């Protein structure tokens, strides 16, 4: 859920609700028809508030386990290897964001993915 605000923050891009019935014919819609179907300002604020709440990262990053469900030396080896791989992936993404991308793409950076 942590990308909700990015998806729904600009309501015309992806409205969570429309206040008019959907079209019943295949006739083209006017700009006014579309604007009339979008939610009101207060509904838009509510949608954005919901998106902001759903976008909060309430847990630690991926691979940083809060509860130890499994125990043992073999488990710790596997978890350590997993965390090293996540660290490598994160480094690669951060490096590419700095050197190759006009706009940073950090959605799949393990440091930004909640461990949920």
CSV table of N, CA, C and O in Angstrom, one decimal:
chain,number,residue,atom,x,y,z
A,1,UNK,N,0.8,-1.2,0.0
A,1,UNK,CA,0.0,0.0,0.0
A,1,UNK,C,0.8,1.3,0.0
A,1,UNK,O,0.3,2.3,-0.1
A,2,UNK,N,2.1,1.2,0.1
A,2,UNK,CA,2.9,2.3,0.4
A,2,UNK,C,3.1,3.3,-0.8
A,2,UNK,O,3.6,4.4,-0.6
A,3,UNK,N,2.5,3.0,-1.9
A,3,UNK,CA,2.6,3.9,-3.1
A,3,UNK,C,1.2,4.5,-3.4
A,3,UNK,O,1.0,5.2,-4.4
A,4,UNK,N,0.2,4.4,-2.5
A,4,UNK,CA,-1.1,4.9,-2.7
A,4,UNK,C,-1.2,6.3,-3.1
A,4,UNK,O,-1.9,6.7,-4.0
A,5,UNK,N,-0.5,7.2,-2.3
A,5,UNK,CA,-0.6,8.6,-2.6
A,5,UNK,C,0.0,9.0,-4.0
A,5,UNK,O,-0.6,9.8,-4.7
A,6,UNK,N,1.0,8.3,-4.4
A,6,UNK,CA,1.6,8.5,-5.7
A,6,UNK,C,0.6,8.2,-6.8
A,6,UNK,O,0.5,8.8,-7.8
A,7,UNK,N,-0.2,7.1,-6.5
A,7,UNK,CA,-1.2,6.7,-7.5
A,7,UNK,C,-2.4,7.5,-7.5
A,7,UNK,O,-2.9,7.9,-8.6
A,8,UNK,N,-2.9,7.9,-6.4
A,8,UNK,CA,-4.2,8.6,-6.3
A,8,UNK,C,-4.1,10.0,-5.9
A,8,UNK,O,-5.2,10.7,-5.8
A,9,UNK,N,-3.0,10.6,-5.7
A,9,UNK,CA,-2.8,12.0,-5.3
A,9,UNK,C,-3.4,13.0,-6.2
A,9,UNK,O,-3.9,14.0,-5.8
A,10,UNK,N,-3.3,12.7,-7.5
A,10,UNK,CA,-3.9,13.6,-8.5
A,10,UNK,C,-5.2,12.9,-9.0
A,10,UNK,O,-5.2,12.0,-9.8
A,11,UNK,N,-6.3,13.3,-8.4
A,11,UNK,CA,-7.6,12.6,-8.5
A,11,UNK,C,-8.0,12.3,-9.9
A,11,UNK,O,-8.5,11.2,-10.3
A,12,UNK,N,-7.9,13.3,-10.9
A,12,UNK,CA,-8.3,13.0,-12.2
A,12,UNK,C,-7.5,11.9,-12.9
A,12,UNK,O,-8.0,11.2,-13.8
A,13,UNK,N,-6.3,11.6,-12.4
A,13,UNK,CA,-5.5,10.5,-12.9
A,13,UNK,C,-6.1,9.2,-12.6
A,13,UNK,O,-6.1,8.3,-13.4
A,14,UNK,N,-6.6,9.0,-11.4
A,14,UNK,CA,-7.2,7.7,-11.0
A,14,UNK,C,-8.2,8.0,-9.8
A,14,UNK,O,-7.9,7.7,-8.7
A,15,UNK,N,-9.4,8.4,-10.2
A,15,UNK,CA,-10.4,8.8,-9.1
A,15,UNK,C,-10.9,7.5,-8.4
A,15,UNK,O,-11.1,6.5,-9.1
A,16,UNK,N,-11.0,7.6,-7.1
A,16,UNK,CA,-11.5,6.4,-6.4
A,16,UNK,C,-13.0,6.4,-6.5
A,16,UNK,O,-13.6,5.4,-6.1
A,17,UNK,N,-13.6,7.5,-6.9
A,17,UNK,CA,-15.1,7.5,-7.0
A,17,UNK,C,-15.5,8.5,-8.1
A,17,UNK,O,-14.7,9.5,-8.4
A,18,UNK,N,-16.6,8.3,-8.7
A,18,UNK,CA,-17.2,9.3,-9.6
A,18,UNK,C,-18.6,9.6,-9.1
A,18,UNK,O,-19.3,8.7,-8.5
A,19,UNK,N,-19.0,10.9,-9.2
A,19,UNK,CA,-20.3,11.3,-8.6
A,19,UNK,C,-21.4,11.3,-9.6
A,19,UNK,O,-22.5,11.6,-9.3
A,20,UNK,N,-21.2,10.9,-10.8
A,20,UNK,CA,-22.2,10.7,-11.9
A,20,UNK,C,-22.2,9.3,-12.3
A,20,UNK,O,-21.2,8.6,-12.2
A,21,UNK,N,-23.3,8.9,-12.9
A,21,UNK,CA,-23.4,7.5,-13.5
A,21,UNK,C,-22.5,7.4,-14.7
A,21,UNK,O,-22.2,8.4,-15.4
A,22,UNK,N,-22.0,6.2,-14.9
A,22,UNK,CA,-21.1,6.0,-16.1
A,22,UNK,C,-21.9,6.2,-17.4
A,22,UNK,O,-23.1,6.1,-17.4
A,23,UNK,N,-21.2,6.5,-18.4
A,23,UNK,CA,-21.8,6.7,-19.7
A,23,UNK,C,-22.6,5.5,-20.1
A,23,UNK,O,-22.2,4.3,-19.9
A,24,UNK,N,-23.8,5.7,-20.8
A,24,UNK,CA,-24.6,4.6,-21.2
A,24,UNK,C,-24.5,4.4,-22.7
A,24,UNK,O,-25.0,3.4,-23.2
A,25,UNK,N,-23.8,5.3,-23.4
A,25,UNK,CA,-23.6,5.2,-24.8
A,25,UNK,C,-22.1,5.3,-25.1
A,25,UNK,O,-21.3,5.7,-24.2
A,26,UNK,N,-21.8,5.1,-26.4
A,26,UNK,CA,-20.4,5.2,-26.8
A,26,UNK,C,-20.1,6.6,-27.3
A,26,UNK,O,-19.0,6.8,-27.9
A,27,UNK,N,-21.0,7.6,-27.1
A,27,UNK,CA,-20.7,8.9,-27.6
A,27,UNK,C,-19.5,9.5,-26.9
A,27,UNK,O,-19.4,9.3,-25.7
A,28,UNK,N,-18.7,10.3,-27.6
A,28,UNK,CA,-17.6,11.0,-26.9
A,28,UNK,C,-18.1,11.9,-25.8
A,28,UNK,O,-19.1,12.5,-25.9
A,29,UNK,N,-17.3,12.0,-24.7
A,29,UNK,CA,-17.6,12.9,-23.6
A,29,UNK,C,-16.9,14.2,-23.8
A,29,UNK,O,-15.8,14.2,-24.3
A,30,UNK,N,-17.5,15.2,-23.3
A,30,UNK,CA,-16.9,16.5,-23.3
A,30,UNK,C,-16.0,16.7,-22.0
A,30,UNK,O,-16.2,15.9,-21.1
A,31,UNK,N,-15.2,17.7,-22.0
A,31,UNK,CA,-14.4,18.0,-20.8
A,31,UNK,C,-15.3,18.3,-19.6
A,31,UNK,O,-15.0,17.9,-18.5
A,32,UNK,N,-16.3,19.0,-19.9
A,32,UNK,CA,-17.3,19.3,-18.8
A,32,UNK,C,-17.9,18.0,-18.2
A,32,UNK,O,-18.1,17.9,-17.0
A,33,UNK,N,-18.3,17.1,-19.1
A,33,UNK,CA,-18.8,15.8,-18.6
A,33,UNK,C,-17.9,15.1,-17.6
A,33,UNK,O,-18.3,14.6,-16.6
A,34,UNK,N,-16.6,15.1,-18.0
A,34,UNK,CA,-15.6,14.5,-17.2
A,34,UNK,C,-15.4,15.2,-15.8
A,34,UNK,O,-15.4,14.6,-14.8
A,35,UNK,N,-15.3,16.5,-15.9
A,35,UNK,CA,-15.1,17.3,-14.7
A,35,UNK,C,-16.3,17.2,-13.8
A,35,UNK,O,-16.2,17.2,-12.6
A,36,UNK,N,-17.5,17.1,-14.4
A,36,UNK,CA,-18.8,17.0,-13.5
A,36,UNK,C,-18.8,15.6,-12.8
A,36,UNK,O,-19.4,15.5,-11.8
A,37,UNK,N,-18.1,14.6,-13.4
A,37,UNK,CA,-18.2,13.3,-12.8
A,37,UNK,C,-17.1,13.1,-11.6
A,37,UNK,O,-17.2,12.2,-10.8
A,38,UNK,N,-16.1,14.0,-11.6
A,38,UNK,CA,-15.1,13.9,-10.5
A,38,UNK,C,-15.6,14.4,-9.2
A,38,UNK,O,-16.6,15.1,-9.1
A,39,UNK,N,-15.0,13.9,-8.1
A,39,UNK,CA,-15.5,14.2,-6.8
A,39,UNK,C,-15.3,15.7,-6.5
A,39,UNK,O,-14.5,16.4,-7.1
A,40,UNK,N,-16.0,16.2,-5.5
A,40,UNK,CA,-15.9,17.6,-5.0
A,40,UNK,C,-14.6,17.8,-4.4
A,40,UNK,O,-13.8,16.9,-4.1
A,41,UNK,N,-14.3,19.1,-4.0
A,41,UNK,CA,-13.1,19.4,-3.4
A,41,UNK,C,-12.9,18.7,-2.0
A,41,UNK,O,-11.9,18.2,-1.7
A,42,UNK,N,-14.0,18.7,-1.2
A,42,UNK,CA,-13.9,18.1,0.1
A,42,UNK,C,-13.7,16.6,-0.1
A,42,UNK,O,-12.9,15.9,0.7
A,43,UNK,N,-14.3,16.0,-1.1
A,43,UNK,CA,-14.2,14.5,-1.3
A,43,UNK,C,-12.7,14.2,-1.8
A,43,UNK,O,-12.1,13.2,-1.4
A,44,UNK,N,-12.2,15.2,-2.6
A,44,UNK,CA,-10.8,15.0,-3.1
A,44,UNK,C,-9.8,15.1,-1.9
A,44,UNK,O,-8.9,14.3,-1.8
A,45,UNK,N,-10.1,16.0,-1.0
A,45,UNK,CA,-9.2,16.1,0.2
A,45,UNK,C,-9.3,14.8,1.0
A,45,UNK,O,-8.2,14.3,1.5
A,46,UNK,N,-10.5,14.3,1.2
A,46,UNK,CA,-10.6,13.0,1.9
A,46,UNK,C,-9.9,11.9,1.2
A,46,UNK,O,-9.2,11.1,1.9
A,47,UNK,N,-10.0,11.8,-0.1
A,47,UNK,CA,-9.3,10.8,-0.9
A,47,UNK,C,-7.8,10.9,-0.7
A,47,UNK,O,-7.1,9.9,-0.5
A,48,UNK,N,-7.3,12.1,-0.8
A,48,UNK,CA,-5.8,12.4,-0.6
A,48,UNK,C,-5.4,12.0,0.8
A,48,UNK,O,-4.3,11.5,1.0
A,49,UNK,N,-6.2,12.3,1.8
A,49,UNK,CA,-5.9,12.0,3.2
A,49,UNK,C,-5.8,10.5,3.3
A,49,UNK,O,-4.9,10.0,4.0
A,50,UNK,N,-6.8,9.8,2.8
A,50,UNK,CA,-6.7,8.3,2.8
A,50,UNK,C,-5.5,7.8,2.1
A,50,UNK,O,-4.8,6.9,2.6
A,51,UNK,N,-5.1,8.3,1.0
A,51,UNK,CA,-3.9,7.9,0.3
A,51,UNK,C,-2.7,8.2,1.1
A,51,UNK,O,-1.8,7.4,1.1
A,52,UNK,N,-2.6,9.3,1.8
A,52,UNK,CA,-1.4,9.6,2.6
A,52,UNK,C,-1.3,8.6,3.8
A,52,UNK,O,-0.2,8.2,4.1
A,53,UNK,N,-2.5,8.3,4.4
A,53,UNK,CA,-2.4,7.3,5.5
A,53,UNK,C,-2.0,5.9,5.0
A,53,UNK,O,-1.2,5.3,5.6
A,54,UNK,N,-2.5,5.5,3.9
A,54,UNK,CA,-2.2,4.2,3.3
A,54,UNK,C,-0.7,4.2,2.8
A,54,UNK,O,-0.1,3.1,2.7
A,55,UNK,N,-0.2,5.3,2.5
A,55,UNK,CA,1.2,5.4,2.0
A,55,UNK,C,2.3,5.4,3.1
A,55,UNK,O,3.5,5.3,2.9
A,56,UNK,N,1.8,5.5,4.4
A,56,UNK,CA,2.8,5.5,5.5
A,56,UNK,C,3.5,4.2,5.6
A,56,UNK,O,2.9,3.1,5.4
A,57,UNK,N,4.8,4.2,5.9
A,57,UNK,CA,5.5,3.0,6.0
A,57,UNK,C,5.6,2.7,7.5
A,57,UNK,O,6.3,3.3,8.3
A,58,UNK,N,4.7,1.8,8.0
A,58,UNK,CA,4.5,1.5,9.4
A,58,UNK,C,5.4,0.4,9.9
A,58,UNK,O,5.4,0.1,11.1
A,59,UNK,N,6.2,-0.2,9.1
A,59,UNK,CA,7.1,-1.3,9.5
A,59,UNK,C,8.5,-1.0,9.1
A,59,UNK,O,8.7,-0.1,8.3
A,60,UNK,N,9.4,-1.8,9.5
A,60,UNK,CA,10.8,-1.7,9.1
A,60,UNK,C,11.0,-2.1,7.7
A,60,UNK,O,10.1,-2.7,7.1
A,61,UNK,N,12.1,-1.8,7.1
A,61,UNK,CA,12.3,-2.1,5.6
A,61,UNK,C,12.4,-3.6,5.4
A,61,UNK,O,12.6,-4.4,6.3
A,62,UNK,N,12.2,-4.0,4.2
A,62,UNK,CA,12.2,-5.4,3.8
A,62,UNK,C,13.5,-6.1,4.2
A,62,UNK,O,14.6,-5.5,4.1
A,63,UNK,N,13.4,-7.2,4.9
A,63,UNK,CA,14.5,-8.0,5.3
A,63,UNK,C,15.0,-7.7,6.7
A,63,UNK,O,15.8,-8.3,7.3
A,64,UNK,N,14.4,-6.6,7.3
A,64,UNK,CA,14.7,-6.3,8.7
A,64,UNK,C,13.6,-6.8,9.6
A,64,UNK,O,12.6,-6.1,9.9
A,65,UNK,N,13.7,-8.0,10.0
A,65,UNK,CA,12.6,-8.7,10.7
A,65,UNK,C,12.5,-8.2,12.2
A,65,UNK,O,13.4,-8.2,12.9
A,66,UNK,N,11.2,-7.9,12.6
A,66,UNK,CA,11.0,-7.4,13.9
A,66,UNK,C,10.8,-8.6,14.9
A,66,UNK,O,11.1,-8.5,16.0
A,67,UNK,N,10.3,-9.7,14.4
A,67,UNK,CA,10.0,-10.9,15.2
A,67,UNK,C,10.8,-12.0,14.6
A,67,UNK,O,10.8,-12.2,13.4
A,68,UNK,N,11.5,-12.8,15.5
A,68,UNK,CA,12.2,-13.9,15.0
A,68,UNK,C,11.4,-15.2,15.1
A,68,UNK,O,11.2,-15.8,16.1
A,69,UNK,N,10.7,-15.5,14.0
A,69,UNK,CA,9.9,-16.7,13.9
A,69,UNK,C,10.6,-18.0,13.8
A,69,UNK,O,10.2,-19.0,14.3
A,70,UNK,N,11.7,-18.0,13.1
A,70,UNK,CA,12.6,-19.2,13.0
A,70,UNK,C,13.9,-18.9,13.6
A,70,UNK,O,14.4,-17.8,13.6
A,71,UNK,N,14.5,-20.0,14.2
A,71,UNK,CA,15.8,-19.8,14.8
A,71,UNK,C,16.7,-20.9,14.4
A,71,UNK,O,16.3,-21.9,13.8
A,72,UNK,N,18.0,-20.7,14.6
A,72,UNK,CA,19.0,-21.6,14.3
A,72,UNK,C,20.1,-21.0,13.4
A,72,UNK,O,19.9,-20.0,12.7
A,73,UNK,N,21.2,-21.7,13.4
A,73,UNK,CA,22.3,-21.2,12.6
A,73,UNK,C,22.0,-21.1,11.1
A,73,UNK,O,22.4,-20.1,10.4
A,74,UNK,N,21.4,-22.1,10.6
A,74,UNK,CA,21.1,-22.2,9.1
A,74,UNK,C,20.1,-21.0,8.8
A,74,UNK,O,20.3,-20.4,7.7
A,75,UNK,N,19.2,-20.8,9.6
A,75,UNK,CA,18.2,-19.7,9.4
A,75,UNK,C,18.9,-18.4,9.4
A,75,UNK,O,18.7,-17.5,8.5
A,76,UNK,N,19.8,-18.1,10.3
A,76,UNK,CA,20.6,-16.9,10.3
A,76,UNK,C,21.5,-16.7,9.1
A,76,UNK,O,21.6,-15.6,8.6
A,77,UNK,N,22.0,-17.8,8.6
A,77,UNK,CA,22.8,-17.7,7.4
A,77,UNK,C,21.9,-17.3,6.2
A,77,UNK,O,22.4,-16.5,5.4
A,78,UNK,N,20.8,-17.9,6.1
A,78,UNK,CA,19.9,-17.6,5.0
A,78,UNK,C,19.4,-16.1,5.1
A,78,UNK,O,19.4,-15.4,4.1
A,79,UNK,N,19.0,-15.7,6.3
A,79,UNK,CA,18.6,-14.3,6.5
A,79,UNK,C,19.7,-13.4,6.1
A,79,UNK,O,19.5,-12.3,5.5
A,80,UNK,N,21.0,-13.7,6.6
A,80,UNK,CA,22.1,-12.8,6.3
A,80,UNK,C,22.4,-12.7,4.8
A,80,UNK,O,22.6,-11.6,4.3
A,81,UNK,N,22.3,-13.8,4.1
A,81,UNK,CA,22.5,-13.8,2.6
A,81,UNK,C,21.4,-13.0,2.0
A,81,UNK,O,21.7,-12.2,1.1
A,82,UNK,N,20.1,-13.1,2.4
A,82,UNK,CA,19.0,-12.4,1.9
A,82,UNK,C,19.2,-10.9,2.1
A,82,UNK,O,19.0,-10.1,1.2
A,83,UNK,N,19.7,-10.5,3.3
A,83,UNK,CA,19.9,-9.1,3.6
A,83,UNK,C,21.0,-8.5,2.8
A,83,UNK,O,21.0,-7.4,2.4
A,84,UNK,N,22.1,-9.3,2.6
A,84,UNK,CA,23.2,-8.9,1.7
A,84,UNK,C,22.7,-8.6,0.3
A,84,UNK,O,23.1,-7.6,-0.4
A,85,UNK,N,21.9,-9.5,-0.2
A,85,UNK,CA,21.3,-9.4,-1.6
A,85,UNK,C,20.5,-8.1,-1.7
A,85,UNK,O,20.5,-7.4,-2.6
A,86,UNK,N,19.6,-7.9,-0.6
A,86,UNK,CA,18.8,-6.7,-0.6
A,86,UNK,C,19.6,-5.4,-0.6
A,86,UNK,O,19.3,-4.5,-1.3
A,87,UNK,N,20.7,-5.5,0.2
A,87,UNK,CA,21.6,-4.4,0.3
A,87,UNK,C,22.3,-4.1,-1.1
A,87,UNK,O,22.4,-2.9,-1.5
A,88,UNK,N,22.7,-5.1,-1.8
A,88,UNK,CA,23.3,-5.0,-3.1
A,88,UNK,C,22.2,-4.4,-4.1
A,88,UNK,O,22.5,-3.4,-4.9
A,89,UNK,N,21.0,-4.9,-4.1
A,89,UNK,CA,20.0,-4.4,-4.9
A,89,UNK,C,19.7,-2.9,-4.6
A,89,UNK,O,19.6,-2.1,-5.5
A,90,UNK,N,19.6,-2.5,-3.4
A,90,UNK,CA,19.4,-1.2,-2.9
A,90,UNK,C,20.5,-0.3,-3.5
A,90,UNK,O,20.3,0.8,-4.0
A,91,UNK,N,21.8,-0.7,-3.3
A,91,UNK,CA,22.9,0.1,-3.8
A,91,UNK,C,22.8,0.3,-5.3
A,91,UNK,O,23.0,1.4,-5.8
A,92,UNK,N,22.5,-0.8,-6.0
A,92,UNK,CA,22.3,-0.7,-7.5
A,92,UNK,C,21.3,0.4,-7.9
A,92,UNK,O,21.5,1.2,-8.8
A,93,UNK,N,20.1,0.3,-7.2
A,93,UNK,CA,19.1,1.2,-7.5
A,93,UNK,C,19.5,2.7,-7.2
A,93,UNK,O,19.3,3.6,-8.0
A,94,UNK,N,20.1,2.9,-6.1
A,94,UNK,CA,20.5,4.2,-5.7
A,94,UNK,C,21.6,4.8,-6.6
A,94,UNK,O,21.6,5.9,-7.0
A,95,UNK,N,22.5,3.9,-7.0
A,95,UNK,CA,23.5,4.3,-8.0
A,95,UNK,C,22.9,4.7,-9.3
A,95,UNK,O,23.2,5.8,-9.9
A,96,UNK,N,22.0,3.9,-9.8
A,96,UNK,CA,21.3,4.2,-11.1
A,96,UNK,C,20.5,5.5,-11.0
A,96,UNK,O,20.4,6.3,-11.9
A,97,UNK,N,19.9,5.7,-9.8
A,97,UNK,CA,19.1,6.9,-9.6
A,97,UNK,C,20.0,8.1,-9.7
A,97,UNK,O,19.6,9.2,-10.2
A,98,UNK,N,21.2,8.0,-9.2
A,98,UNK,CA,22.1,9.2,-9.2
A,98,UNK,C,22.8,9.4,-10.6
A,98,UNK,O,23.1,10.5,-11.0
A,99,UNK,N,23.0,8.3,-11.3
A,99,UNK,CA,23.9,8.4,-12.5
A,99,UNK,C,23.1,8.2,-13.8
A,99,UNK,O,23.6,8.7,-14.9
A,100,UNK,N,22.0,7.6,-13.8
A,100,UNK,CA,21.3,7.2,-15.1
A,100,UNK,C,19.9,7.7,-15.3
A,100,UNK,O,19.4,7.6,-16.4
A,101,UNK,N,19.3,8.1,-14.2
A,101,UNK,CA,17.9,8.4,-14.3
A,101,UNK,C,17.6,9.9,-14.1
A,101,UNK,O,18.2,10.5,-13.2
A,102,UNK,N,16.7,10.5,-14.9
A,102,UNK,CA,16.3,11.9,-14.7
A,102,UNK,C,15.5,12.0,-13.5
A,102,UNK,O,15.6,12.9,-12.7
A,103,UNK,N,14.6,11.1,-13.3
A,103,UNK,CA,13.7,11.1,-12.1
A,103,UNK,C,14.0,9.8,-11.3
A,103,UNK,O,13.9,8.7,-11.8
A,104,UNK,N,14.3,9.9,-10.0
A,104,UNK,CA,14.7,8.7,-9.2
A,104,UNK,C,13.5,7.7,-9.2
A,104,UNK,O,12.3,8.1,-9.1
A,105,UNK,N,13.8,6.5,-9.3
A,105,UNK,CA,12.8,5.4,-9.3
A,105,UNK,C,13.2,4.6,-8.1
A,105,UNK,O,14.1,3.8,-8.1
A,106,UNK,N,12.5,4.8,-7.0
A,106,UNK,CA,12.9,4.1,-5.7
A,106,UNK,C,11.8,3.2,-5.2
A,106,UNK,O,11.9,2.7,-4.1
A,107,UNK,N,10.7,2.9,-6.0
A,107,UNK,CA,9.7,2.0,-5.5
A,107,UNK,C,10.2,0.7,-5.2
A,107,UNK,O,9.6,0.0,-4.2
A,108,UNK,N,11.1,0.1,-5.9
A,108,UNK,CA,11.6,-1.2,-5.7
A,108,UNK,C,12.9,-1.3,-4.9
A,108,UNK,O,13.5,-2.3,-4.7
A,109,UNK,N,13.3,-0.2,-4.3
A,109,UNK,CA,14.5,-0.1,-3.5
A,109,UNK,C,14.1,-0.8,-2.2
A,109,UNK,O,13.1,-0.4,-1.5
A,110,UNK,N,14.8,-1.9,-1.8
A,110,UNK,CA,14.4,-2.6,-0.6
A,110,UNK,C,14.4,-1.8,0.7
A,110,UNK,O,13.6,-2.1,1.6
A,111,UNK,N,15.1,-0.7,0.7
A,111,UNK,CA,15.1,0.2,1.9
A,111,UNK,C,13.8,1.0,2.0
A,111,UNK,O,13.5,1.5,3.0
A,112,UNK,N,13.0,1.0,0.9
A,112,UNK,CA,11.8,1.8,0.9
A,112,UNK,C,10.6,0.9,0.9
A,112,UNK,O,9.4,1.4,0.9
A,113,UNK,N,10.8,-0.4,0.8
A,113,UNK,CA,9.7,-1.4,0.8
A,113,UNK,C,9.4,-1.8,2.3
A,113,UNK,O,10.3,-2.3,2.9
A,114,UNK,N,8.2,-1.7,2.7
A,114,UNK,CA,7.9,-2.1,4.1
A,114,UNK,C,8.0,-3.6,4.2
A,114,UNK,O,7.6,-4.4,3.3
A,115,UNK,N,8.4,-4.1,5.4
A,115,UNK,CA,8.6,-5.5,5.7
A,115,UNK,C,7.2,-6.0,6.2
A,115,UNK,O,7.1,-6.3,7.4
A,116,UNK,N,6.2,-6.0,5.4
A,116,UNK,CA,4.9,-6.4,5.8
A,116,UNK,C,4.4,-7.6,5.0
A,116,UNK,O,4.8,-7.7,3.9
